[in-house]
Coordinates of C-alpha atoms in Angstrom, one line a residue:
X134 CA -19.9 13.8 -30.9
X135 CA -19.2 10.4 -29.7
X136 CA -22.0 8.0 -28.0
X137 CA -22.4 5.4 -26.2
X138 CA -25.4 4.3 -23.3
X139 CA -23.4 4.7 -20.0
X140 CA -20.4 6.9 -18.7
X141 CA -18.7 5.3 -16.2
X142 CA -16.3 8.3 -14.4
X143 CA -13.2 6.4 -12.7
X144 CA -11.6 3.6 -13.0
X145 CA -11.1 2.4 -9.2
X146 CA -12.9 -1.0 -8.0
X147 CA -16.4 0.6 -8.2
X148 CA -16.3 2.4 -11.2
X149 CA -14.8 -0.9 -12.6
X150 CA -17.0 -3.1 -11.5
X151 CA -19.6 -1.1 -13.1
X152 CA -18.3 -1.3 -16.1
X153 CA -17.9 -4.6 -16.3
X154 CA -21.0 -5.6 -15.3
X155 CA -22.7 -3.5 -17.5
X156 CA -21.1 -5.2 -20.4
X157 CA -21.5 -8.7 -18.9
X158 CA -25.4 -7.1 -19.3
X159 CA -25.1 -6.6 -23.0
X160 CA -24.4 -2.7 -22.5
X161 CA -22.4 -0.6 -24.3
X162 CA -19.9 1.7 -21.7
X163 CA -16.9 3.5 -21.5
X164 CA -14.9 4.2 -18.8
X165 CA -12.6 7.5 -17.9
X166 CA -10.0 8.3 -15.6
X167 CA -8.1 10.9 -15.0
X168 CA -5.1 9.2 -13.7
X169 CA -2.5 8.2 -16.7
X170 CA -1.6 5.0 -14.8
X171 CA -3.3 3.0 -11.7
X172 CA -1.8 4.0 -8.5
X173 CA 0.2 1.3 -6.8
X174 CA -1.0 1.8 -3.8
X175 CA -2.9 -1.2 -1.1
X176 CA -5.2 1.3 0.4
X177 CA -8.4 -0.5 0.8
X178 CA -7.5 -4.4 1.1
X179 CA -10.2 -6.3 3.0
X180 CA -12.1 -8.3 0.7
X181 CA -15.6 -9.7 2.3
X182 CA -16.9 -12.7 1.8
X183 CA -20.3 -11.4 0.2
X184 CA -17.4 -9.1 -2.2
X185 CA -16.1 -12.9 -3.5
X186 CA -19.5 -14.1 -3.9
X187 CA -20.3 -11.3 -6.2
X188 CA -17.4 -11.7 -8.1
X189 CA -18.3 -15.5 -8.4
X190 CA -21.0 -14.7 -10.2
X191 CA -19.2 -12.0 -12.4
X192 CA -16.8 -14.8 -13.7
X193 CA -13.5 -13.7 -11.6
X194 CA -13.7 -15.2 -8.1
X195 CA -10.7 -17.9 -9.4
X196 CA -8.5 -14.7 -10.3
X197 CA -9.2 -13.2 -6.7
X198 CA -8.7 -16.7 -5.1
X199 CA -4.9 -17.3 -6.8
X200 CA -4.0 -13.6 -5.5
X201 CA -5.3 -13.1 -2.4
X202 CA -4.7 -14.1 1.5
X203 CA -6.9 -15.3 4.2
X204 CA -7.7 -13.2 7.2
X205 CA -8.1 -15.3 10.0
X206 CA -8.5 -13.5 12.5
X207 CA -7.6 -10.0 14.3
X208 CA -5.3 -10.2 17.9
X209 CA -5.9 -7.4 20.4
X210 CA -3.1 -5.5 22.7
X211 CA -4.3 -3.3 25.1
X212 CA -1.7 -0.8 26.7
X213 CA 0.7 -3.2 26.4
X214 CA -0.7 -6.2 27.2
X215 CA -2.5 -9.0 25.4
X216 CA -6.3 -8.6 24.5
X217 CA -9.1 -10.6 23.1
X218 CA -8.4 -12.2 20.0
X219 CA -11.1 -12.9 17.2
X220 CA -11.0 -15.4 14.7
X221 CA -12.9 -14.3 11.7
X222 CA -14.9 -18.2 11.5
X223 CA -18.2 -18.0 9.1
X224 CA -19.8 -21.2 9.3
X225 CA -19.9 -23.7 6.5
X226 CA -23.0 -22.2 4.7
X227 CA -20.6 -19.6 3.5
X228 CA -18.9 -20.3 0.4
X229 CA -15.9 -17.7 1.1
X230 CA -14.0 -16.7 3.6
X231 CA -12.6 -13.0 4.6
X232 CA -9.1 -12.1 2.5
X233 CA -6.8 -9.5 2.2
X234 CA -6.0 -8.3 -1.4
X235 CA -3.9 -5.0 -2.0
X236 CA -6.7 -2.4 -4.1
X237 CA -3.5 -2.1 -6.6
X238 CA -4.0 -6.0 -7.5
X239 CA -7.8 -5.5 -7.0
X240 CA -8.2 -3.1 -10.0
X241 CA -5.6 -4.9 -12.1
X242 CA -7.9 -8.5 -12.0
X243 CA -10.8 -6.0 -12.5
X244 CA -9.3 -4.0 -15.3
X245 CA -7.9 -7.7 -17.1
X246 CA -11.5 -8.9 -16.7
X247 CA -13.2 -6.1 -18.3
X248 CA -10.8 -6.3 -21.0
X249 CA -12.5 -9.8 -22.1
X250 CA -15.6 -7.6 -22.9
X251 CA -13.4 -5.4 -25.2
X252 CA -13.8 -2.7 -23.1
X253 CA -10.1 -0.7 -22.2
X254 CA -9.8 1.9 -19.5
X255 CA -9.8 5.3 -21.2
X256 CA -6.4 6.6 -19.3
X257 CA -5.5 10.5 -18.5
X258 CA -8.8 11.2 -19.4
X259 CA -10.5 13.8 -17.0
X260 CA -14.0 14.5 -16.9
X261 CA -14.4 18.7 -17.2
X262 CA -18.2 18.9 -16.9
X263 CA -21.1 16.8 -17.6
X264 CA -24.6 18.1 -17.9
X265 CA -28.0 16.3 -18.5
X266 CA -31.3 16.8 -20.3
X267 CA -34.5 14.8 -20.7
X268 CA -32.8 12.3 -23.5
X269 CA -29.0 11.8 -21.4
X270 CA -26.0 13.3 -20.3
X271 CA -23.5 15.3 -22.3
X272 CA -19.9 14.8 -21.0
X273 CA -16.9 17.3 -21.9
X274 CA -13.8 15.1 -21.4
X275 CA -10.1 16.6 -21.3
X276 CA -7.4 14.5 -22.5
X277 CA -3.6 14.6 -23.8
X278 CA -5.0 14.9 -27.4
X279 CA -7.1 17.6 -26.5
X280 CA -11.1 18.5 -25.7
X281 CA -13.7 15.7 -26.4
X282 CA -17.6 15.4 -25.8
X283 CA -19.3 12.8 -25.2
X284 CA -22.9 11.9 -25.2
X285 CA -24.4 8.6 -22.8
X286 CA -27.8 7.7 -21.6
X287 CA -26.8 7.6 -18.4
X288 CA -23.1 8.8 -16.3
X289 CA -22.3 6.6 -13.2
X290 CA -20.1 9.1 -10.8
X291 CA -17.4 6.5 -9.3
X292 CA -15.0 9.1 -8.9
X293 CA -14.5 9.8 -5.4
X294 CA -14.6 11.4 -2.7
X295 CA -14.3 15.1 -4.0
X296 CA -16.8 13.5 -7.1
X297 CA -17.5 16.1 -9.7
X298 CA -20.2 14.3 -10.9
X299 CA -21.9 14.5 -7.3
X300 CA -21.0 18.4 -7.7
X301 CA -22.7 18.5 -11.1
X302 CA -25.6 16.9 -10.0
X303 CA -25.8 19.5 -7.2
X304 CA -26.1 17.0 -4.5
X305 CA -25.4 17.7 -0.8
X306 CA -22.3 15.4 0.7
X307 CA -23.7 15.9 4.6
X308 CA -21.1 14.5 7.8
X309 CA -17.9 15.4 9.4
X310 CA -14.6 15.1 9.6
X311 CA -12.1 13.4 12.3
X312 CA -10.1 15.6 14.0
X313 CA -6.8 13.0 14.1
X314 CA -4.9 12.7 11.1
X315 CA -2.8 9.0 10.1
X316 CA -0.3 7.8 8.4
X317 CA -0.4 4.5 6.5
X318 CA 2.9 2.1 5.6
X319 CA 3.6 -0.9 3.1
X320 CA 6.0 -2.4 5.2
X321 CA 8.2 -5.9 6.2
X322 CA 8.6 -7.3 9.6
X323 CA 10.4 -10.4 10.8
X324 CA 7.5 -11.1 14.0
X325 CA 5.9 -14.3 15.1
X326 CA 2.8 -13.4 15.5
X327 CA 0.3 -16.3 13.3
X328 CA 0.5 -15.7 9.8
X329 CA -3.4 -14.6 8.5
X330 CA -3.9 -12.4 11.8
X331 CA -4.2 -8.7 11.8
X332 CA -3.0 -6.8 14.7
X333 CA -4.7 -3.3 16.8
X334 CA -2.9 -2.2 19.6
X335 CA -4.0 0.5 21.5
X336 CA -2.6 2.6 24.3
X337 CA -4.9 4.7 26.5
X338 CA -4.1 8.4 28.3
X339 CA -4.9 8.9 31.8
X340 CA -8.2 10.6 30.7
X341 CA -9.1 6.7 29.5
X342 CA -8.5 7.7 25.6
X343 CA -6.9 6.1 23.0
X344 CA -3.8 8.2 22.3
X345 CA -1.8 5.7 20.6
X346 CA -2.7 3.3 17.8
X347 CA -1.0 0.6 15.8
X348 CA -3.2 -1.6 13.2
X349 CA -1.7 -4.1 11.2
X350 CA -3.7 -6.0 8.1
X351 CA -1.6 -9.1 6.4
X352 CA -0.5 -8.8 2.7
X353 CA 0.5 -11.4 0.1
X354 CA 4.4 -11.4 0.8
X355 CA 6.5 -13.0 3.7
X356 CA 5.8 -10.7 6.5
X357 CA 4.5 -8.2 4.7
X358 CA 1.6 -5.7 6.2
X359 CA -0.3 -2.5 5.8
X360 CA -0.2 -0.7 8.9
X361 CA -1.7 2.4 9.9
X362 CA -0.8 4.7 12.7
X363 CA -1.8 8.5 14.1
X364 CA 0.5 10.9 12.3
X365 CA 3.4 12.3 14.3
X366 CA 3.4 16.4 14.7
X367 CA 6.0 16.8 12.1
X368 CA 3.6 15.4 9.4
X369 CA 0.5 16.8 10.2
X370 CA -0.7 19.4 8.2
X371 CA -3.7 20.6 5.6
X372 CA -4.1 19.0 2.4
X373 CA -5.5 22.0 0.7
X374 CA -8.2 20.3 -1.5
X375 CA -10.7 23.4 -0.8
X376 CA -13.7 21.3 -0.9
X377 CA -14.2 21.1 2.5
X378 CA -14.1 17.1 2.0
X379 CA -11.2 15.8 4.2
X380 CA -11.2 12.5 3.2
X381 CA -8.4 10.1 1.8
X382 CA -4.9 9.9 1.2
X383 CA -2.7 13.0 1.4
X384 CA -0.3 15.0 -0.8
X385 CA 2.5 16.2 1.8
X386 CA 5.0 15.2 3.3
X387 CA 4.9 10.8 3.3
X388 CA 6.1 9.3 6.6
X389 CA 9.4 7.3 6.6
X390 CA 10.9 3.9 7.8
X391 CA 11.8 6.0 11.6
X392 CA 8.3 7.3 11.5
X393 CA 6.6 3.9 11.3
X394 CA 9.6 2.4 13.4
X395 CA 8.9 4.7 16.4
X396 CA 5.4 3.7 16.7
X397 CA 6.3 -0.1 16.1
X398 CA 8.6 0.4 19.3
X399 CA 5.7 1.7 21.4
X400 CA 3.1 -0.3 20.2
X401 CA 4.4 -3.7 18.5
X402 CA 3.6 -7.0 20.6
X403 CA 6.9 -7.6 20.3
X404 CA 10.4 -6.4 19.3
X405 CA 10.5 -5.8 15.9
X406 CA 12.2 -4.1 13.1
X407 CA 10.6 -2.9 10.0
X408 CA 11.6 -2.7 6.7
X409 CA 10.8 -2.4 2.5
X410 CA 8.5 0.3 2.4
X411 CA 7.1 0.1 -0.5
X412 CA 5.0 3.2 -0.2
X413 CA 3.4 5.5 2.2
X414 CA 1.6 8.6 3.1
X415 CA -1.2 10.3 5.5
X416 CA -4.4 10.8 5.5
X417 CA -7.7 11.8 6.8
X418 CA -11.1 10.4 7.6
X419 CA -14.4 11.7 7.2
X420 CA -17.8 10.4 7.5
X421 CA -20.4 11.8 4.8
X422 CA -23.3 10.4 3.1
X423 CA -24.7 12.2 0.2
X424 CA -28.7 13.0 0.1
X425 CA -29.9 11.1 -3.1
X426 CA -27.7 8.3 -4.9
X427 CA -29.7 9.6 -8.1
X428 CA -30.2 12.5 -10.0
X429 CA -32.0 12.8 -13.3
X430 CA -29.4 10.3 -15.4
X431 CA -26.8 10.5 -13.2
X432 CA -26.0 8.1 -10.5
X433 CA -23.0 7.7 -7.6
X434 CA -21.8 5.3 -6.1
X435 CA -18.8 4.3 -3.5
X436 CA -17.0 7.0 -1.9
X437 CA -19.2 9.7 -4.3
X438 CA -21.5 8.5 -2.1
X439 CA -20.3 7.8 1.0
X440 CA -17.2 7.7 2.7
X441 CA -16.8 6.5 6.8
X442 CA -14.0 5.5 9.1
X443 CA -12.1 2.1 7.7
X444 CA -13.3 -0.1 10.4
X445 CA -14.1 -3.6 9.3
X446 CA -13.0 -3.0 5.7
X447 CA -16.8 -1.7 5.0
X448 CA -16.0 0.9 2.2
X449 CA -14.6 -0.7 -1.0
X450 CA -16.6 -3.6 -0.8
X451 CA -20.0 -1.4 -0.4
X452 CA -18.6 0.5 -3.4
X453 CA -18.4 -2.8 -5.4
X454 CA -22.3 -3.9 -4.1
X455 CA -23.6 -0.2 -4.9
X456 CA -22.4 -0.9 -8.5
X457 CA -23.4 -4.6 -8.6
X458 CA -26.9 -3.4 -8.0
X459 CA -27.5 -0.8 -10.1
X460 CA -26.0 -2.1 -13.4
X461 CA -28.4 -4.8 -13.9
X462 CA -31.0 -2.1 -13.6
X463 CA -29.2 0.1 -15.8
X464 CA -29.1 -2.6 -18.5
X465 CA -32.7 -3.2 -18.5
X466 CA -33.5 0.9 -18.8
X467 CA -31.1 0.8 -21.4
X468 CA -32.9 -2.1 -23.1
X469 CA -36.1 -0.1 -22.9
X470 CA -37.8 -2.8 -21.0
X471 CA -37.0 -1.8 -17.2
X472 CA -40.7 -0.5 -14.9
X473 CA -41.6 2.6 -14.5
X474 CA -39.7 3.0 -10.8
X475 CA -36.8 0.4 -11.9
X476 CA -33.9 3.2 -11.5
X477 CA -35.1 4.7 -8.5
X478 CA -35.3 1.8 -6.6
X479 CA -30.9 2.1 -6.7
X480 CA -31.2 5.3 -4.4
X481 CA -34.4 3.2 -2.2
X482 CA -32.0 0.1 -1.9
X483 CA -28.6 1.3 -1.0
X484 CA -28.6 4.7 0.9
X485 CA -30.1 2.9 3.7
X486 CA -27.3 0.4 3.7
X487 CA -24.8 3.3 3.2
X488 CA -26.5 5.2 6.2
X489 CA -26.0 1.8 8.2
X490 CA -22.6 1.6 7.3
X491 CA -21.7 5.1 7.5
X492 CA -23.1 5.0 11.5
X493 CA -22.0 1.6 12.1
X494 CA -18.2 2.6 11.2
X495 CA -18.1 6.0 13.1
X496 CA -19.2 4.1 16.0
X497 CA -17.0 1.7 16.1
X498 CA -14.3 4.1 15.4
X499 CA -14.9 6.3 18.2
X500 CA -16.0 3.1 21.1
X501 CA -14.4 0.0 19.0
X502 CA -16.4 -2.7 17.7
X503 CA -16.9 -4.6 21.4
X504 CA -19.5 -1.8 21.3
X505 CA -22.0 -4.0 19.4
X506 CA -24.2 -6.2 20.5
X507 CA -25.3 -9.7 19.3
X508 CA -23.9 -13.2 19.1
X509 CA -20.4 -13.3 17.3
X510 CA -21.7 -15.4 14.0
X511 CA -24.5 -12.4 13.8
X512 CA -21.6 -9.6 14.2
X513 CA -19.4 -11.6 11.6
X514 CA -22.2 -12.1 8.6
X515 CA -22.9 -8.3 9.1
X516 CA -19.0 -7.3 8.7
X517 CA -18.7 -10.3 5.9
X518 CA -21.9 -8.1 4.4
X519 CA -24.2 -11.1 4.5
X520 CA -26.4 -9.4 6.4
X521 CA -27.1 -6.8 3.7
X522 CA -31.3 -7.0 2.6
X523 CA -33.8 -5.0 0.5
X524 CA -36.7 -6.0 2.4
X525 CA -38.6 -2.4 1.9
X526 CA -37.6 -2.4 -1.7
X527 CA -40.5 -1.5 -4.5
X528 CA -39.1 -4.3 -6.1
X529 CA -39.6 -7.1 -3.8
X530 CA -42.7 -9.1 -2.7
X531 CA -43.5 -8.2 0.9
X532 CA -42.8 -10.5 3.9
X533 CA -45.2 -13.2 4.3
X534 CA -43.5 -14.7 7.6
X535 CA -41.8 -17.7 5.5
X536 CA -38.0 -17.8 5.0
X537 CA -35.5 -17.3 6.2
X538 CA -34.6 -15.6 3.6
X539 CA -37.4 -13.5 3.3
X540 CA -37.6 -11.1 0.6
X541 CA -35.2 -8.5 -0.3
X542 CA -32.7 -11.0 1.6
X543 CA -29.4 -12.2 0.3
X544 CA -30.3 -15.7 -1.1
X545 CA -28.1 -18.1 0.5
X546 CA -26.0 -20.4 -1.3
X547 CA -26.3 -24.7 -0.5
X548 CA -24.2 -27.3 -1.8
X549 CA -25.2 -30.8 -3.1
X550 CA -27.4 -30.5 -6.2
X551 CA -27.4 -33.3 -8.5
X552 CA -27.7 -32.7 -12.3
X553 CA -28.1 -36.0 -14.5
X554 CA -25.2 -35.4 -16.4
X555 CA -22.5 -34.4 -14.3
X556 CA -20.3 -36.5 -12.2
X557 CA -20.1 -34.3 -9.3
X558 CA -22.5 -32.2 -7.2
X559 CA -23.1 -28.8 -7.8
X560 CA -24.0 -25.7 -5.8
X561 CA -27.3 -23.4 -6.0
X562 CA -24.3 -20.3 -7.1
X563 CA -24.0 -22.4 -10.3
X564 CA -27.5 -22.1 -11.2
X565 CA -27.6 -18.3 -10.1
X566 CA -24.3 -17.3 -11.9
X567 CA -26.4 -15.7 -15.3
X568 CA -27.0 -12.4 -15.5
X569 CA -30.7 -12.8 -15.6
X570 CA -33.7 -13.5 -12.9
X571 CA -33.4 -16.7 -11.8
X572 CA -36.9 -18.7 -10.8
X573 CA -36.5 -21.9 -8.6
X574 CA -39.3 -24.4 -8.2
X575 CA -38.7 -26.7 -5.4
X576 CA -40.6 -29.7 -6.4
X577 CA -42.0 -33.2 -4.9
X578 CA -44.0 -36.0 -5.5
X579 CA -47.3 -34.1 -5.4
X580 CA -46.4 -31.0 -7.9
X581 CA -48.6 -31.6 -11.0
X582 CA -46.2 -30.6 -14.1
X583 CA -48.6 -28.6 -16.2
X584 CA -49.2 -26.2 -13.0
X585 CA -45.6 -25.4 -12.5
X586 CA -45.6 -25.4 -16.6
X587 CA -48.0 -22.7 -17.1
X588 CA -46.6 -20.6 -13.9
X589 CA -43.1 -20.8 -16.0
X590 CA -44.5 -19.5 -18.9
X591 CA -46.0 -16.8 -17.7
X592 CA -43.1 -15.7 -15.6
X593 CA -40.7 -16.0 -18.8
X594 CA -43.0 -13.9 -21.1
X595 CA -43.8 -10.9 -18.1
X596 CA -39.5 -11.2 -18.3
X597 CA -39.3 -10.7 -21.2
X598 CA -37.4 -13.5 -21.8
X599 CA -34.8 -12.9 -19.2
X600 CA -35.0 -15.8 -16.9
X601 CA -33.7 -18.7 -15.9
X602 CA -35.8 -21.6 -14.5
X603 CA -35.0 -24.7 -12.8
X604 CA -37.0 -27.2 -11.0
X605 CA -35.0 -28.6 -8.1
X606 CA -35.9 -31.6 -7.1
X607 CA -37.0 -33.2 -3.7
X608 CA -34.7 -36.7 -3.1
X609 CA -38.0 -38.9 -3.6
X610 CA -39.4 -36.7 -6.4
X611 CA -39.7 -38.5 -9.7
X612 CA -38.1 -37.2 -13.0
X613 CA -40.5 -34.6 -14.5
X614 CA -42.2 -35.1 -17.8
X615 CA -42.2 -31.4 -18.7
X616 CA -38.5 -30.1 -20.3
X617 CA -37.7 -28.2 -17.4
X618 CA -33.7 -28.0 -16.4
X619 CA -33.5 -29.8 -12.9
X620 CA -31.4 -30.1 -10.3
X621 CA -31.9 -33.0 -7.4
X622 CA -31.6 -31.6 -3.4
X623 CA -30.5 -35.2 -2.8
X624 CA -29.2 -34.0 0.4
X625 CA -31.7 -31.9 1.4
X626 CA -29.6 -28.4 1.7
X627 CA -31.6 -26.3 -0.7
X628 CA -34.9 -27.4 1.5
X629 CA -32.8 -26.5 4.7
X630 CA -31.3 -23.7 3.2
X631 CA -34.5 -21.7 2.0
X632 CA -36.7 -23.5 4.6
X633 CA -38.7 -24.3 1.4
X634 CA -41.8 -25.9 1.6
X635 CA -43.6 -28.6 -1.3
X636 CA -44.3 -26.7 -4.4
X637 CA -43.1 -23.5 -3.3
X638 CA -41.3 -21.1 -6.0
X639 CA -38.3 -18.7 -5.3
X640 CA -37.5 -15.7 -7.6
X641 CA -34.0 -14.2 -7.6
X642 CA -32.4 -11.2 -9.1
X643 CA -29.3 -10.7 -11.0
X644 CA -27.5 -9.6 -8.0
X645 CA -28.1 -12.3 -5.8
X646 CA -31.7 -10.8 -3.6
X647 CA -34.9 -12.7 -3.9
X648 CA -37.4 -10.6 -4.9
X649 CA -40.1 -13.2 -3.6
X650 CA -41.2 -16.9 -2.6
X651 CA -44.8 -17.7 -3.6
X652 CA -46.3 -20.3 -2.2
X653 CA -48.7 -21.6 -3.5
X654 CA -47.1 -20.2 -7.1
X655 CA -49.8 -18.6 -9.3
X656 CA -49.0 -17.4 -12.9
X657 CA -50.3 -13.6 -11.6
X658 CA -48.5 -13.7 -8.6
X659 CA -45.4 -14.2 -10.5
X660 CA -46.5 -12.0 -13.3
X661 CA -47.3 -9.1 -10.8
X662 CA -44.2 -9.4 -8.9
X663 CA -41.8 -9.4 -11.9
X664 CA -43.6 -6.3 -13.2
X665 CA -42.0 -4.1 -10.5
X666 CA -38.9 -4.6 -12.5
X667 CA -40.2 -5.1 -16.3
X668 CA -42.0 -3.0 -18.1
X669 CA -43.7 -3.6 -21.1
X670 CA -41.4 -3.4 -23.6

């Protein structure tokens, strides 16, 4: 029987993010899906800002940046006639920007980056059954060869909406479905409207109802969109999965050139003509949100875990944080030197923001996103996902008032670090871009060097190790004596940025989240709060 330490089950951008991760982390993985070849398809293509981040710190951001194209903005038409129009502006603190990027293109830089950890896609493999005892999983795996087993630590359930690992785990999948059906298009058009814009117009019934619909999201290409669209009566019909899950793309009859045509000529802003489908089909949406995102040693995440209504292109990229999260912890379980409550603090951290974004998406689905309330900047960061926090986490130091960011918060990035051998500035993502914890000392005049000494020490030995520590520098602090890496806040942004105060100490996890600020620092204070994630070896 084969082994390895984790069984990653599909090979879309969650399950392959996973599994890259996990062997950025050191672990050994392999990856299965069922499919003989990637599908070719741009369902999910909104890329968020926090999604770039994270893959600026898994080493592929460049990759993403070369293929993908802004979105700038979205323009509104209501029954014919122009709307609001948004323009999708994050403010400078924000290292990235919202992009489109077809999921086809998204799993093939994925898929090339895992390959630089040796680590291939294991093609027309389907999982059969996979069962788990105290010691780890045992996986039975079909493939053209024949019947295969397979023993892991630990199997992450990536694979879907009808998941059989979910299923195996005996977990409930609770929600609805949508009554309407859609259809979806990879089409040309030959418009005016502003290159990097998307497009929703609506038309309303005399009952005040949408009964029309036309969304358009801009793809690399000259004119060159995916558009969805509520399926005509002659394409409507029942999948037939007989899982009761009605979620996804469909397996009838596709839509055609005149099917997407007819609704452009309704709906379009302006006369248009469509053309070069590439591909199409219906679909379905549902809205579900399964009860534990652990069982035993097996885990779920993306749509085995929750699937929603594709407003605000909330789903793929929640996928790709659900598995950013938990393979760091994974790694450390693996290595035999993750707490006591390490694992289960994957299920404490993300099913609340899978319940958020699960209710969030419905609503706006059903009353459109007007329907929320705040300032625009505040609505923005939460669809960019910058918004996303652990701050009731077992892992994080409680709030003490300080910050922002307080605990459990995403830690923001800040440009303008000076290092003493490079020619250029640098931003607080380089320092963070390790796969370890991260422990910032902000640093003035006053700090005596064998105090923040000895609270470094202490630190690195509770983390076994696995830490990075860096002293940044006010602008009038002097060099330190102590051989500490340092980085200078010559313009002040990390003070601004962290609202740090003299002497104060930051701890940051793999995945971006600070688990705490301690001010004063104390060796046990930063011993006690690192021991929510490491054990004792």
């Amino acid at each position: 029987m084969d082994e390895t330490d984790v069984l990653v089950v599909g090979a879309g951008p969650v399950g392959l993010t996973a599994a890259a991760e996990l062997r950025r982390h050191g672990v050994d993985c392999r990856i299965v899906d069922r499919l003989v070849t990637p599908q070719h398809f741009a369902k999910a293509v909104g890329v968020q800002p926090r999604t770039m981040e994270v893959w600026d710190a898994m080493g592929m951001v460049r990759a993403a940046l070369d293929e993908a194209v802004p979105m700038l903005g979205q323009l509104f038409f209501v029954d014919g006639k122009p709307g609001p129009r948004v323009e999708l502006a994050l403010p400078p603190d924000v290292p990235y920007g919202f992009a489109a990027l077809p999921q086809y293109t998204t799993e093939r830089l994925l898929t090339e980056h895992l390959a630089g950890y040796g680590t291939p896609v294991e093609r027309g493999t389907e999982l059969v059954s996979v069962e788990q005892d105290q010691d780890g999983v045992r996986a039975l795996l079909r493939t053209a060869s024949g019947s295969q087993e397979l023993r892991a630590r630990y199997a992450v359930g990536c694979d879907g909406a009808h998941s059989l690992v979910r299923k195996a785990a005996g977990l409930r999948f609770e929600g609805d479905a949508f009554p309407e059906q859609y259809m979806l298009g990879d089409v040309e058009v030959g418009w005016d409207v502003p290159a990097g814009y998307g497009i929703r117009a609506t038309h309303h019934g005399a009952d005040g109802r949408v009964d029309d619909l036309l969304v358009c999201i801009p793809l690399p290409g000259r004119g060159r969109y995916r558009m969805s669209m509520m399926v005509p009566d002659e394409l409507s019909g029942d999948d037939g999965r007989g899982d009761g899950v009605e979620h996804g793309l469909e397996s009838g009859a596709a839509p055609d050139l005149r099917h997407i045509q007819a609704v452009l000529d309704r709906l379009s802003p302006q006369p248009v003509h469509a053309s070069a489908l590439r591909w199409s089909s219906t679909f379905r949406i549902s809205h579900r949100l399964v009860n534990h995102y652990r069982s035993g040693r097996l885990f779920l995440a993306g749509d085995a875990a929750h699937i929603h209504p594709p407003t605000g292109a909330q789903g793929m990229n929640t996928g790709i944080q659900d598995a950013y999260n938990l393979a760091w912890k994974l790694a450390l379980a693996v290595r035999g030197i993750g707490a006591d409550g390490l694992l289960d603090s994957y299920h404490a951290e993300r099913h609340p923001v899978g319940a958020e974004v699960v209710g969030r998406t419905v609503r706006h689905a059903r009353e459109g996103v007007p329907a929320d309330t705040g300032d625009l900047e505040t609505i923005l960061r939460r669809e960019a996902q910058l918004l996303v926090g652990y701050p009731d986490s077992p892992l994080v130091e409680p709030a003490s008032g300080a910050g922002p960011p307080a605990p459990g918060e995403r830690a923001p990035d800040c440009r303008g670090l000076d290092r003493a051998l490079a020619g250029y500035p640098f931003r607080l993502f380089d320092l963070l871009r390790g796969p370890r914890h991260t422990l910032l000392f902000h640093v003035d005049a006053a700090a005596p060097d064998e105090h923040v000494t000895t609270c470094a020490v202490a630190a690195l030995s509770t983390a076994h190790g696995l830490l990075d520590v860096y002293a940044v520098l006010a602008p009038d602090a002097p060099a330190p004596r102590w051989r500490l890496p340092t980085a200078r806040d010559t313009a002040g942004e990390f003070r601004r940025a962290y609202a740090a105060r003299p002497g104060e100490a930051f701890l940051i996890r793999p995945d971006g989240h600070l688990a705490g600020r301690f001010h004063p620092p104390t060796p046990e204070g930063l011993a006690t709060c690192l021991r929510r994630t490491f054990g004792t070896g």
